[in-house]
Short mmCIF file of C-alpha atoms in Angstrom, two decimals:
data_model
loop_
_atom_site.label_atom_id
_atom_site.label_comp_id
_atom_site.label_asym_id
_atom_site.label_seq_id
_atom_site.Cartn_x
_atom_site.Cartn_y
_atom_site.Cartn_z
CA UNK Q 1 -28.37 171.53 -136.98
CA UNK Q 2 -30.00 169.09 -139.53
CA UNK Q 3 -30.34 172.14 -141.63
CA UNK Q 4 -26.84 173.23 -141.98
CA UNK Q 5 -25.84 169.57 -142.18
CA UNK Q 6 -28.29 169.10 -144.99
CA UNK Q 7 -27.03 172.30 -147.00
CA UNK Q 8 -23.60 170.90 -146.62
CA UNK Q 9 -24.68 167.58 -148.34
CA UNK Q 10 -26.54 169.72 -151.50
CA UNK Q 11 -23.38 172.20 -151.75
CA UNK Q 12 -21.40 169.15 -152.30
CA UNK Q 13 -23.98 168.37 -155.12
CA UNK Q 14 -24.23 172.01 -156.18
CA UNK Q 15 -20.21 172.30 -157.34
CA UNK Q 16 -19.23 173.08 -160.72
CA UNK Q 17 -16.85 170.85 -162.18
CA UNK Q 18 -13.12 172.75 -162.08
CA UNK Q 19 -13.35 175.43 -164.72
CA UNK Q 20 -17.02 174.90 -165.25
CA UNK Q 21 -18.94 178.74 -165.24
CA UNK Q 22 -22.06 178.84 -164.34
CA UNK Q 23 -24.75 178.64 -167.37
CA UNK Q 24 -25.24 182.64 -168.65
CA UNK Q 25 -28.80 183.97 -167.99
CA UNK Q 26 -30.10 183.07 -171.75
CA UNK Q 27 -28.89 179.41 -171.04
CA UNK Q 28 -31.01 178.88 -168.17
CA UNK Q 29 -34.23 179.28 -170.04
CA UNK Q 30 -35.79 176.41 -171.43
CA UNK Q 31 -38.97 175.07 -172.49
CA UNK Q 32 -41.76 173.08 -170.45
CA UNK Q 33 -40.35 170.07 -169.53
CA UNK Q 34 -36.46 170.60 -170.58
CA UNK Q 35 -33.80 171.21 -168.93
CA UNK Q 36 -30.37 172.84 -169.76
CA UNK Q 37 -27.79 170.42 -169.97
CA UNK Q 38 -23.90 170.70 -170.06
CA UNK Q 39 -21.73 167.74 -171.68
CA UNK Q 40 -24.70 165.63 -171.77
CA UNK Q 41 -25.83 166.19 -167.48
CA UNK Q 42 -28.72 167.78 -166.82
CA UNK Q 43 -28.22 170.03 -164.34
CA UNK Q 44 -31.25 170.22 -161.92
CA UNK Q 45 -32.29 173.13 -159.68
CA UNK Q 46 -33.42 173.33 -155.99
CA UNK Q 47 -35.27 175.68 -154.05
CA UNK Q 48 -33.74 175.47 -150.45
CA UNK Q 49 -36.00 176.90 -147.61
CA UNK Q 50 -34.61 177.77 -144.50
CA UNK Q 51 -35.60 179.00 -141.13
CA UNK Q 52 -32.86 180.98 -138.96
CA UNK Q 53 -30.09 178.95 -139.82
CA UNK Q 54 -27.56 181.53 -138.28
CA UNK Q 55 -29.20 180.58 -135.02
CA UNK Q 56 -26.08 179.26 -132.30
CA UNK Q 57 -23.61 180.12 -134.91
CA UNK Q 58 -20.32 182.32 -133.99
CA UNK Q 59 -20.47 185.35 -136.58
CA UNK Q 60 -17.02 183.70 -138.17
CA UNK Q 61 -19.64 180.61 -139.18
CA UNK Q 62 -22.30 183.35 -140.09
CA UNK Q 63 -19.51 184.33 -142.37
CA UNK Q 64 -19.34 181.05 -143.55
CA UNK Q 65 -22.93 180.30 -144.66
CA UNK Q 66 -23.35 183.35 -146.38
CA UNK Q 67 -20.44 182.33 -148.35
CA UNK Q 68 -22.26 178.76 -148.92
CA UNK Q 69 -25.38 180.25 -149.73
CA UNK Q 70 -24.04 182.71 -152.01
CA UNK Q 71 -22.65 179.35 -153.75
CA UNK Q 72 -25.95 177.64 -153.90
CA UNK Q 73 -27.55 180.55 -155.67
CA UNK Q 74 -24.46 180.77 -157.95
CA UNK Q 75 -25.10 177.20 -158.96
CA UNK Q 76 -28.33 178.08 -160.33
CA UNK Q 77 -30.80 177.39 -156.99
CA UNK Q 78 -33.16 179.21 -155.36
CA UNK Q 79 -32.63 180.30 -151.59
CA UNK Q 80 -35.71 181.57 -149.68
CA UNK Q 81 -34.50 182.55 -146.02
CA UNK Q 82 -36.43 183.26 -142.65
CA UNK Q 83 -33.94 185.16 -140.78
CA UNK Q 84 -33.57 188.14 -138.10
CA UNK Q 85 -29.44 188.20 -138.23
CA UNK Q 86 -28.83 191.50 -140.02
CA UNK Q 87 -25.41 190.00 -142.00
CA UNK Q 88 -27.86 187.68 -143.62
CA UNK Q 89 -30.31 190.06 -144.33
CA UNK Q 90 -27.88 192.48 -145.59
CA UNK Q 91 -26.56 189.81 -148.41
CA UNK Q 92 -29.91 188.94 -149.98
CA UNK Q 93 -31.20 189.85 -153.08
CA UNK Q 94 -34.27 191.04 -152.21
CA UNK Q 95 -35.98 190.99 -148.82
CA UNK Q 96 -39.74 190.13 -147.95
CA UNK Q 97 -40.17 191.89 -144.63
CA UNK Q 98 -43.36 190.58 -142.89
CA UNK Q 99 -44.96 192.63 -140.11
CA UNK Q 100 -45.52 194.50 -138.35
CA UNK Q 101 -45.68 192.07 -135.50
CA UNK Q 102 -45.57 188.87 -135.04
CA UNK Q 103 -48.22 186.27 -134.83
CA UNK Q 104 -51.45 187.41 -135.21
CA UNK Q 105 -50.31 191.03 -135.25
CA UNK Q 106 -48.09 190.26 -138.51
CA UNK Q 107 -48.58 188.30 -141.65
CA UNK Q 108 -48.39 191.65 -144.06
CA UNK Q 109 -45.73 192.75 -146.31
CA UNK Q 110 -44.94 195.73 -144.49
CA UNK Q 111 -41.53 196.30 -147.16
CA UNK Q 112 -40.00 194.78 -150.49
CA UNK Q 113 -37.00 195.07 -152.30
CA UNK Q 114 -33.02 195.17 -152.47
CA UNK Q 115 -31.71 195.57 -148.63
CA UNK Q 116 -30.35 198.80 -149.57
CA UNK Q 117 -33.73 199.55 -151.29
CA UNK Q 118 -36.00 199.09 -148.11
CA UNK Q 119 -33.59 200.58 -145.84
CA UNK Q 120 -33.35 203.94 -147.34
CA UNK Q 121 -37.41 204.30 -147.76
CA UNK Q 122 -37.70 202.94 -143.82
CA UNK Q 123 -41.87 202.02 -144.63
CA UNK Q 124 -43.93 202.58 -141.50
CA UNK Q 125 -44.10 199.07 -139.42
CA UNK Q 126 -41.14 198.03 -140.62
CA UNK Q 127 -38.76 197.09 -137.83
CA UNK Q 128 -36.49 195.34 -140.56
CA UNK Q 129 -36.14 198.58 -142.20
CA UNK Q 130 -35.14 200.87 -139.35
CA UNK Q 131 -32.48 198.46 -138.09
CA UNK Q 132 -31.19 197.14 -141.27
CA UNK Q 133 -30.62 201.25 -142.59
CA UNK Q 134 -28.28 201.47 -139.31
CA UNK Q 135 -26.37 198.35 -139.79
CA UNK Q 136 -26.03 199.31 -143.64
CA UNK Q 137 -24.74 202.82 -142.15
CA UNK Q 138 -22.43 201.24 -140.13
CA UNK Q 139 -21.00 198.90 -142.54
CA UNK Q 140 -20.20 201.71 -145.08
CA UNK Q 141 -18.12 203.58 -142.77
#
């Protein structure tokens, strides 16, 4: 719960002012030490870290999140995700699937890449890959 509450509190800070577009790609590089600035801010970037925050949430609020956390990375951040909920999984932009058990079983990357990307090669050990190809199945049609 302090999780959600917290990314809540940094998407307040994360808005754009009204009609303000997110900096283009050649923008957001800058040298060692400076930052890219718009009408004088600087606009400073976070790397958010977050472990299962679907869990207890209805799907409707799973909804939700992704929506948030779509925003967040819009704004310029960085999300980096622990999750098992396939929704989230589905949404990222690329996927770090560590295996192929857990504890000390695990601690490989068993697959890499876009959702879509690790789905349709389905690399031995990877759970992620097998069940995420089926929910990416189902979602199509």
């Amino acid at each position: 719960e302090a999780q959600r509450i917290k990314l809540v509190t940094e998407l307040a800070k994360a808005r754009l002012a009204p009609g303000e577009a997110p900096l283009p790609a050649e923008a957001e590089a800058s040298t060692e030490g400076a930052a890219p600035a718009r009408r004088g801010a600087v606009r400073l970037r976070t790397l958010y870290l977050l472990d299962e925050p679907t869990i207890g949430l209805h799907m409707a609020d799973v909804e939700k999140l992704v929506g948030v956390l779509h925003r967040l990375v819009d704004a310029g951040n960085t999300v980096v995700i622990i999750e098992h909920n396939l929704d989230v999984i589905a949404e990222a932009d690329w996927v770090l699937d560590l295996g192929p058990e857990g504890g000390s079983g695990g601690g490989r990357i068993v697959a890499e890449g876009t959702p879509e990307k690790i789905a349709a090669r389905r690399a031995p050990g990877s759970y992620t890959a097998e069940f995420l190809a089926k929910f990416l199945q189902e979602r199509q049609g």
